[in-house]
Short mmCIF file of C-alpha atoms in Angstrom, two decimals:
data_model
loop_
_atom_site.label_atom_id
_atom_site.label_comp_id
_atom_site.label_asym_id
_atom_site.label_seq_id
_atom_site.Cartn_x
_atom_site.Cartn_y
_atom_site.Cartn_z
CA UNK A 15 24.15 -29.85 26.98
CA UNK A 16 21.67 -27.56 25.44
CA UNK A 17 19.02 -29.25 23.63
CA UNK A 18 18.58 -27.86 19.83
CA UNK A 19 16.27 -25.17 18.96
CA UNK A 20 12.73 -25.99 18.25
CA UNK A 21 10.85 -23.57 16.12
CA UNK A 22 7.29 -22.83 16.64
CA UNK A 23 6.36 -23.61 13.13
CA UNK A 24 8.35 -24.82 10.16
CA UNK A 25 7.72 -26.52 6.41
CA UNK A 26 8.06 -29.98 5.54
CA UNK A 27 9.55 -30.16 1.88
CA UNK A 28 10.80 -33.59 0.68
CA UNK A 29 12.25 -34.73 -2.54
CA UNK A 30 8.68 -35.29 -4.26
CA UNK A 31 8.05 -31.47 -3.60
CA UNK A 32 11.85 -30.74 -4.83
CA UNK A 33 11.28 -32.88 -8.21
CA UNK A 34 7.98 -31.21 -9.00
CA UNK A 35 9.53 -27.90 -8.77
CA UNK A 36 12.51 -29.09 -10.87
CA UNK A 37 10.07 -30.61 -13.46
CA UNK A 38 8.79 -27.07 -14.03
CA UNK A 39 12.25 -25.42 -14.18
CA UNK A 40 12.79 -27.83 -17.21
CA UNK A 41 9.48 -27.07 -18.84
CA UNK A 42 8.19 -24.43 -21.16
CA UNK A 43 6.07 -22.53 -18.63
CA UNK A 44 7.74 -20.86 -15.37
CA UNK A 45 5.14 -18.44 -14.60
CA UNK A 46 1.26 -18.47 -15.36
CA UNK A 47 0.78 -21.98 -17.21
CA UNK A 48 -0.76 -25.21 -16.90
CA UNK A 49 0.16 -25.77 -13.29
CA UNK A 50 -1.74 -22.83 -12.07
CA UNK A 51 -4.76 -24.02 -13.46
CA UNK A 52 -4.11 -27.63 -12.32
CA UNK A 53 -3.60 -26.37 -8.52
CA UNK A 54 -6.70 -24.33 -8.62
CA UNK A 55 -8.90 -26.98 -9.68
CA UNK A 56 -7.48 -29.59 -7.27
CA UNK A 57 -7.66 -27.03 -4.32
CA UNK A 58 -11.43 -26.20 -5.19
CA UNK A 59 -12.01 -29.90 -5.43
CA UNK A 60 -10.25 -30.65 -1.88
CA UNK A 61 -12.33 -27.96 0.02
CA UNK A 62 -15.57 -28.35 -2.08
CA UNK A 63 -15.76 -25.15 -3.82
CA UNK A 64 -16.50 -24.44 -7.25
CA UNK A 65 -13.92 -22.24 -8.04
CA UNK A 66 -10.36 -21.21 -6.53
CA UNK A 67 -8.20 -18.58 -7.66
CA UNK A 68 -4.54 -18.57 -6.91
CA UNK A 69 -2.69 -15.43 -5.63
CA UNK A 70 0.56 -14.17 -4.68
CA UNK A 71 0.24 -14.41 -0.92
CA UNK A 72 -2.58 -14.51 1.74
CA UNK A 73 -2.68 -10.84 2.26
CA UNK A 74 -3.22 -10.51 -1.46
CA UNK A 75 -6.01 -12.90 -1.27
CA UNK A 76 -7.79 -10.67 1.44
CA UNK A 77 -7.14 -7.44 -0.64
CA UNK A 78 -8.76 -9.33 -3.89
CA UNK A 79 -11.80 -10.59 -1.56
CA UNK A 80 -12.54 -6.98 -0.46
CA UNK A 81 -12.38 -5.64 -3.83
CA UNK A 82 -14.59 -8.62 -5.36
CA UNK A 83 -17.03 -7.76 -2.22
CA UNK A 84 -17.21 -4.20 -3.27
CA UNK A 85 -15.61 -2.56 -0.39
CA UNK A 86 -15.05 1.17 -1.00
CA UNK A 87 -14.79 4.56 0.45
CA UNK A 88 -16.62 4.48 4.17
CA UNK A 89 -17.60 0.96 4.08
CA UNK A 90 -17.35 -0.56 7.22
CA UNK A 91 -15.90 -4.09 7.63
CA UNK A 92 -16.39 -6.17 11.00
CA UNK A 93 -13.38 -8.39 11.80
CA UNK A 94 -11.46 -9.82 14.87
CA UNK A 95 -8.67 -8.07 16.65
CA UNK A 96 -6.56 -11.05 17.46
CA UNK A 97 -5.03 -11.65 14.05
CA UNK A 98 -2.37 -10.58 11.72
CA UNK A 99 -2.68 -7.23 10.51
CA UNK A 100 -3.55 -8.08 6.95
CA UNK A 101 -7.12 -9.08 8.26
CA UNK A 102 -8.09 -5.49 8.84
CA UNK A 103 -5.30 -3.66 6.22
CA UNK A 104 -7.35 -5.36 3.47
CA UNK A 105 -10.07 -3.22 4.17
CA UNK A 106 -7.94 -0.12 4.22
CA UNK A 107 -6.46 -0.72 0.98
CA UNK A 108 -10.07 -0.53 -0.52
CA UNK A 109 -10.88 2.79 1.42
CA UNK A 110 -13.09 1.08 3.88
CA UNK A 111 -13.00 0.96 7.83
CA UNK A 112 -12.15 -1.77 9.80
CA UNK A 113 -14.27 -2.31 12.92
CA UNK A 114 -13.13 -4.63 15.63
CA UNK A 115 -15.43 -7.00 17.66
CA UNK A 116 -14.15 -8.78 20.61
CA UNK A 117 -13.56 -12.18 20.78
CA UNK A 118 -15.32 -15.24 22.62
CA UNK A 119 -12.84 -15.63 25.76
CA UNK A 120 -13.18 -19.52 25.37
CA UNK A 121 -12.54 -20.18 21.53
CA UNK A 122 -10.54 -16.83 20.96
CA UNK A 123 -12.37 -16.39 17.82
CA UNK A 124 -14.75 -13.48 17.01
CA UNK A 125 -18.01 -13.41 19.01
CA UNK A 126 -20.94 -13.54 16.88
CA UNK A 127 -22.75 -11.16 19.28
CA UNK A 128 -20.11 -8.75 19.52
CA UNK A 129 -20.61 -8.71 15.64
CA UNK A 130 -24.04 -7.96 15.98
CA UNK A 131 -23.36 -5.02 18.47
CA UNK A 132 -21.04 -3.35 15.89
CA UNK A 133 -23.41 -3.37 12.86
CA UNK A 134 -24.28 0.17 11.11
CA UNK A 135 -25.78 1.38 8.13
CA UNK A 136 -22.19 1.43 6.68
CA UNK A 137 -21.54 -2.05 7.53
CA UNK A 138 -20.77 -4.00 4.33
CA UNK A 139 -19.13 -7.43 5.17
CA UNK A 140 -17.60 -9.46 7.92
CA UNK A 141 -14.21 -11.07 8.19
CA UNK A 142 -14.23 -13.79 10.79
CA UNK A 143 -10.62 -15.23 11.46
CA UNK A 144 -10.29 -18.81 11.92
CA UNK A 145 -7.98 -18.19 14.64
CA UNK A 146 -5.27 -21.15 15.31
CA UNK A 147 -7.28 -23.39 12.83
CA UNK A 148 -10.76 -23.56 14.80
CA UNK A 149 -13.70 -22.55 12.67
CA UNK A 150 -15.61 -19.63 13.89
CA UNK A 151 -19.34 -19.97 14.68
CA UNK A 152 -20.31 -19.67 10.95
CA UNK A 153 -24.01 -20.58 11.39
CA UNK A 154 -24.48 -17.47 13.62
CA UNK A 155 -22.24 -15.30 11.30
CA UNK A 156 -24.19 -16.33 8.40
CA UNK A 157 -27.47 -15.57 9.86
CA UNK A 158 -26.40 -12.17 10.75
CA UNK A 159 -24.91 -11.61 7.16
CA UNK A 160 -28.29 -12.81 5.58
CA UNK A 161 -30.15 -10.39 8.15
CA UNK A 162 -28.37 -7.44 6.89
CA UNK A 163 -27.29 -8.35 3.65
CA UNK A 164 -23.39 -8.51 4.27
CA UNK A 165 -20.69 -10.54 2.47
CA UNK A 166 -18.81 -12.92 4.32
CA UNK A 167 -15.06 -13.46 3.55
CA UNK A 168 -13.47 -15.92 5.86
CA UNK A 169 -9.96 -15.49 6.80
CA UNK A 170 -8.59 -19.15 6.80
CA UNK A 171 -5.21 -18.86 6.63
CA UNK A 172 -5.29 -20.90 9.89
CA UNK A 173 -7.69 -23.13 8.55
CA UNK A 174 -6.75 -25.33 5.66
CA UNK A 175 -8.15 -28.87 6.32
CA UNK A 176 -10.36 -27.71 9.15
CA UNK A 177 -14.26 -28.66 9.25
CA UNK A 178 -17.27 -26.78 10.52
CA UNK A 179 -20.40 -28.90 10.82
CA UNK A 180 -18.89 -31.58 8.86
CA UNK A 181 -18.10 -29.04 5.97
CA UNK A 182 -14.61 -28.17 4.61
CA UNK A 183 -13.61 -24.57 5.32
CA UNK A 184 -13.49 -23.01 1.91
CA UNK A 185 -16.87 -24.36 0.94
CA UNK A 186 -19.15 -22.53 3.25
CA UNK A 187 -19.13 -18.52 2.59
CA UNK A 188 -19.07 -16.10 -0.29
CA UNK A 189 -15.21 -16.16 -0.25
CA UNK A 190 -12.42 -17.78 1.68
CA UNK A 191 -8.89 -16.94 1.58
CA UNK A 192 -5.89 -19.10 2.50
CA UNK A 193 -2.07 -18.55 2.89
CA UNK A 194 0.57 -20.94 1.87
CA UNK A 195 3.37 -19.16 3.79
CA UNK A 196 5.88 -21.64 5.10
CA UNK A 197 4.65 -22.10 8.58
CA UNK A 198 1.15 -22.81 7.22
CA UNK A 199 -0.56 -26.28 6.45
CA UNK A 200 1.10 -26.49 3.03
CA UNK A 201 3.37 -23.87 1.45
CA UNK A 202 4.41 -22.52 -1.88
CA UNK A 203 7.12 -20.19 -0.40
CA UNK A 204 4.59 -17.17 -0.68
CA UNK A 205 1.22 -17.67 -1.98
CA UNK A 206 -2.31 -17.91 -1.42
CA UNK A 207 -5.69 -19.01 -2.66
CA UNK A 208 -9.45 -17.56 -2.55
CA UNK A 209 -12.16 -19.97 -2.93
CA UNK A 210 -15.79 -19.31 -3.81
CA UNK A 211 -18.85 -21.05 -5.42
CA UNK A 212 -20.28 -17.58 -6.97
CA UNK A 213 -19.15 -16.95 -10.83
CA UNK A 214 -19.53 -13.11 -10.32
CA UNK A 215 -17.21 -13.27 -7.72
CA UNK A 216 -14.63 -15.61 -9.57
CA UNK A 217 -14.63 -13.41 -12.48
CA UNK A 218 -13.85 -10.31 -10.33
CA UNK A 219 -11.01 -11.94 -8.64
CA UNK A 220 -9.40 -13.06 -11.95
CA UNK A 221 -9.56 -9.59 -13.09
CA UNK A 222 -8.19 -8.22 -10.03
CA UNK A 223 -5.04 -10.42 -9.93
CA UNK A 224 -4.08 -9.64 -13.17
CA UNK A 225 -4.13 -5.89 -13.86
CA UNK A 226 -7.75 -5.73 -14.54
CA UNK A 227 -7.00 -7.24 -17.85
CA UNK A 228 -8.80 -9.96 -19.43
CA UNK A 229 -8.89 -12.05 -22.85
CA UNK A 230 -12.24 -13.55 -22.08
CA UNK A 231 -14.49 -12.90 -25.09
CA UNK A 232 -17.49 -13.07 -22.70
CA UNK A 233 -16.25 -9.90 -20.90
CA UNK A 234 -14.57 -8.04 -23.71
CA UNK A 235 -16.21 -4.88 -25.08
CA UNK A 236 -15.07 -5.51 -28.71
CA UNK A 237 -15.49 -9.00 -29.71
CA UNK A 238 -14.45 -8.65 -33.48
CA UNK A 239 -10.79 -8.35 -32.59
CA UNK A 240 -8.03 -11.00 -33.29
CA UNK A 241 -6.70 -13.50 -30.79
CA UNK A 242 -4.18 -11.12 -29.64
CA UNK A 243 -6.77 -8.77 -28.35
CA UNK A 244 -7.31 -7.91 -24.76
CA UNK A 245 -8.92 -5.34 -22.53
CA UNK A 246 -8.30 -3.63 -19.38
CA UNK A 247 -11.84 -3.49 -17.56
CA UNK A 248 -10.71 -2.24 -14.02
CA UNK A 249 -7.67 -0.97 -12.01
CA UNK A 250 -6.14 -4.48 -10.89
CA UNK A 251 -2.89 -5.66 -9.69
CA UNK A 252 -0.08 -8.03 -10.59
CA UNK A 253 -0.92 -10.64 -7.93
CA UNK A 254 -0.53 -13.83 -10.10
CA UNK A 255 1.37 -16.93 -8.72
CA UNK A 256 4.16 -18.98 -10.90
CA UNK A 257 4.01 -22.33 -12.08
CA UNK A 258 6.95 -22.95 -10.11
CA UNK A 259 5.08 -22.20 -6.75
CA UNK A 260 1.98 -23.98 -7.91
CA UNK A 261 3.83 -27.32 -8.81
CA UNK A 262 5.05 -27.19 -5.20
CA UNK A 263 1.39 -26.59 -3.86
CA UNK A 264 0.00 -29.28 -5.95
CA UNK A 265 2.71 -31.67 -4.55
CA UNK A 266 1.86 -30.38 -0.93
CA UNK A 267 -1.82 -30.60 -1.32
CA UNK A 268 -1.32 -34.63 -1.77
CA UNK A 269 0.19 -34.51 1.83
CA UNK A 270 -2.32 -32.01 3.59
CA UNK A 271 -4.10 -34.90 5.32
CA UNK A 272 -1.00 -36.43 6.54
CA UNK A 273 0.08 -33.03 7.69
CA UNK A 274 -3.11 -32.18 9.49
CA UNK A 275 -3.34 -35.62 11.09
CA UNK A 276 -0.08 -35.22 12.76
CA UNK A 277 -1.09 -31.57 13.97
CA UNK A 278 -3.92 -33.15 15.51
CA UNK A 279 -1.89 -35.95 17.12
CA UNK A 280 0.49 -33.28 18.93
CA UNK A 281 -2.21 -31.11 19.81
CA UNK A 282 -3.95 -33.98 21.38
CA UNK A 283 -0.74 -34.95 23.09
CA UNK A 284 -0.21 -31.30 24.56
CA UNK A 285 -3.99 -31.30 25.62
CA UNK A 286 -3.39 -34.45 27.80
CA UNK A 287 0.09 -33.24 29.21
CA UNK A 288 -1.30 -29.80 30.11
CA UNK A 289 -4.94 -30.29 31.23
CA UNK A 290 -4.06 -30.62 34.98
CA UNK A 291 -1.02 -28.22 34.73
CA UNK A 292 -1.70 -25.66 37.16
CA UNK A 293 -1.12 -22.06 36.04
CA UNK A 294 -1.77 -23.06 32.22
CA UNK A 295 -5.15 -23.10 30.35
CA UNK A 296 -5.41 -25.42 27.40
CA UNK A 297 -7.09 -24.28 24.16
CA UNK A 298 -11.00 -25.03 24.23
CA UNK A 299 -12.33 -26.53 21.23
CA UNK A 300 -16.37 -26.63 20.18
CA UNK A 301 -18.08 -29.82 19.50
CA UNK A 302 -19.04 -28.91 16.07
CA UNK A 303 -15.71 -27.75 14.71
CA UNK A 304 -12.56 -29.79 13.79
CA UNK A 305 -9.43 -27.64 13.98
CA UNK A 306 -6.59 -28.09 11.71
CA UNK A 307 -4.24 -26.81 14.54
CA UNK A 308 -2.30 -24.29 12.76
CA UNK A 309 -1.02 -22.81 16.26
CA UNK A 310 -1.34 -24.03 19.64
CA UNK A 311 -1.65 -21.44 22.32
CA UNK A 312 -1.61 -21.75 25.89
CA UNK A 313 -3.02 -19.11 28.21
CA UNK A 314 -1.26 -18.45 31.54
CA UNK A 315 -3.10 -18.14 34.49
CA UNK A 316 -1.07 -15.24 35.62
CA UNK A 317 -2.64 -14.90 38.98
CA UNK A 318 -1.27 -18.08 39.94
CA UNK A 319 2.36 -17.40 38.85
CA UNK A 320 4.97 -15.01 40.52
CA UNK A 321 6.48 -13.70 37.19
CA UNK A 322 4.67 -12.51 34.11
CA UNK A 323 4.25 -13.28 30.63
CA UNK A 324 7.53 -11.96 29.34
CA UNK A 325 9.54 -13.93 31.84
CA UNK A 326 7.90 -17.20 31.37
CA UNK A 327 8.48 -16.50 27.41
CA UNK A 328 12.03 -15.59 27.87
CA UNK A 329 12.79 -18.74 30.06
CA UNK A 330 11.43 -20.89 27.39
CA UNK A 331 13.56 -19.43 24.90
CA UNK A 332 16.54 -19.43 26.87
CA UNK A 333 15.76 -23.28 26.86
CA UNK A 334 15.49 -23.44 22.98
CA UNK A 335 11.79 -23.70 22.80
CA UNK A 336 10.73 -21.44 19.97
CA UNK A 337 7.67 -19.72 21.39
CA UNK A 338 5.93 -16.77 20.01
CA UNK A 339 2.76 -14.67 20.78
CA UNK A 340 -0.18 -14.63 18.06
CA UNK A 341 -1.22 -11.71 17.86
CA UNK A 342 -0.82 -8.25 19.18
CA UNK A 343 -4.29 -6.76 19.04
CA UNK A 344 -4.24 -5.20 15.60
CA UNK A 345 -5.22 -1.64 16.91
CA UNK A 346 -2.43 -1.56 19.36
CA UNK A 347 0.01 -1.24 16.42
CA UNK A 348 1.17 2.35 15.88
CA UNK A 349 -0.40 2.94 12.50
CA UNK A 350 -3.54 2.05 13.78
CA UNK A 351 -3.20 4.28 16.69
CA UNK A 352 -2.58 6.97 14.27
CA UNK A 353 -6.15 6.38 12.53
CA UNK A 354 -7.58 7.13 16.21
CA UNK A 355 -7.81 3.29 17.40
CA UNK A 356 -7.69 3.25 21.11
CA UNK A 357 -7.16 0.54 23.81
CA UNK A 358 -9.94 -0.67 25.78
CA UNK A 359 -12.45 -1.38 22.88
CA UNK A 360 -12.01 -5.33 23.20
CA UNK A 361 -11.64 -6.33 26.81
CA UNK A 362 -11.40 -10.10 25.96
CA UNK A 363 -8.86 -9.88 23.29
CA UNK A 364 -6.77 -7.57 25.47
CA UNK A 365 -7.01 -9.81 28.53
CA UNK A 366 -5.97 -12.64 26.05
CA UNK A 367 -2.99 -10.97 24.77
CA UNK A 368 -1.40 -10.30 28.10
CA UNK A 369 -1.30 -13.88 28.90
CA UNK A 370 -0.85 -16.03 25.75
CA UNK A 371 2.08 -17.93 24.34
CA UNK A 372 2.32 -20.15 21.30
CA UNK A 373 4.28 -23.38 21.57
CA UNK A 374 5.85 -25.33 18.74
CA UNK A 375 3.45 -27.21 16.64
CA UNK A 376 4.54 -28.41 13.05
CA UNK A 377 4.12 -31.59 11.37
CA UNK A 378 7.61 -32.81 11.19
CA UNK A 379 7.92 -32.53 14.79
CA UNK A 380 9.41 -35.75 16.29
CA UNK A 381 7.81 -37.39 19.50
CA UNK A 382 11.01 -36.35 21.15
CA UNK A 383 10.75 -32.90 20.34
CA UNK A 384 7.03 -32.84 21.51
CA UNK A 385 7.76 -34.46 24.72
CA UNK A 386 10.95 -31.94 25.31
CA UNK A 387 8.41 -29.03 24.75
CA UNK A 388 6.20 -30.60 27.46
CA UNK A 389 8.75 -31.24 30.02
CA UNK A 390 10.43 -27.74 29.52
CA UNK A 391 6.88 -25.82 29.92
CA UNK A 392 5.92 -28.06 32.88
CA UNK A 393 9.42 -27.35 34.65
CA UNK A 394 9.28 -23.60 33.79
CA UNK A 395 5.60 -23.15 34.88
CA UNK A 396 5.92 -25.36 38.09
CA UNK A 397 9.13 -23.70 39.19
CA UNK A 398 7.34 -20.16 39.10
CA UNK A 399 3.87 -20.99 40.67
CA UNK A 400 2.94 -18.88 43.81
#
């Protein structure tokens, strides 16, 4: 009998989460009410930032951060190629140009030395992506940013609950963006967050997510009007989250530590099971980082296998293991090709893409599911060794 399908990622919603949403549905506020402020305050406290700004999704978070950083026409922003397209699209939204720096072949994160090679007089910011949940080398990235007066926007869509040198991701750089998509560490359905400890950036982010409109008397040009008065100070967007979503986020945030702990347990079991499996390389973890393990990516040693990545991928899918590939290098995508980007610019990223497979990892996985994944992968790989 065929075993049940195990997806690569899945949310964990319990009765407490459902009740939190129901309570809001029975309340006076459905959109931007008290739950938004509460979620922002609790999230900022959790990561250790002064401010947090809820926003409609992780892509909007990156867009808003680029706006707040002043990215504009002709500005260059350095980011990683092994990421979802949003990490680069956000630069294009603001009129800037994404510049792709190659990855470290061990951590799969952006290589700080490669960042340095790509800096020009037009470079304005760096967007390091904490791929799979392992933090980038932020000490070196900040050193470069200080040297060239660059803004650092961490894309931490994978890294909620992760630590770098003892500090929570979200408390370190100018701005940090998060995603609450259902496969992430906590979910609000769709949704995102931006954290910062700089008041000026915080105020820009608040403006941008709400049409560029404010009622904040400190910012108004005309301070003599009544309480109904507001002003549009810039061209913003409607990127707000609802109280419904934030109630779910608050409830999920209470369980974040438990979720991350379970992810780390599963990753440790995978590491132990696969460390001596010929044909597979397990993820490398730097000593000064503590990954939150959004993804677990194995790298196939294709020179030891008689079939390619596609064949291994399909065999695992046929056995109901919900594998995926994260990610196609952004500049491979047709739209980026139309902008003039070409293959060959990031050797390590391209090499990784050809051999990587994401395997199931989510907190609600049962131990028997984990063992099923391990047994199936070992069988498929061992049966296809040269």
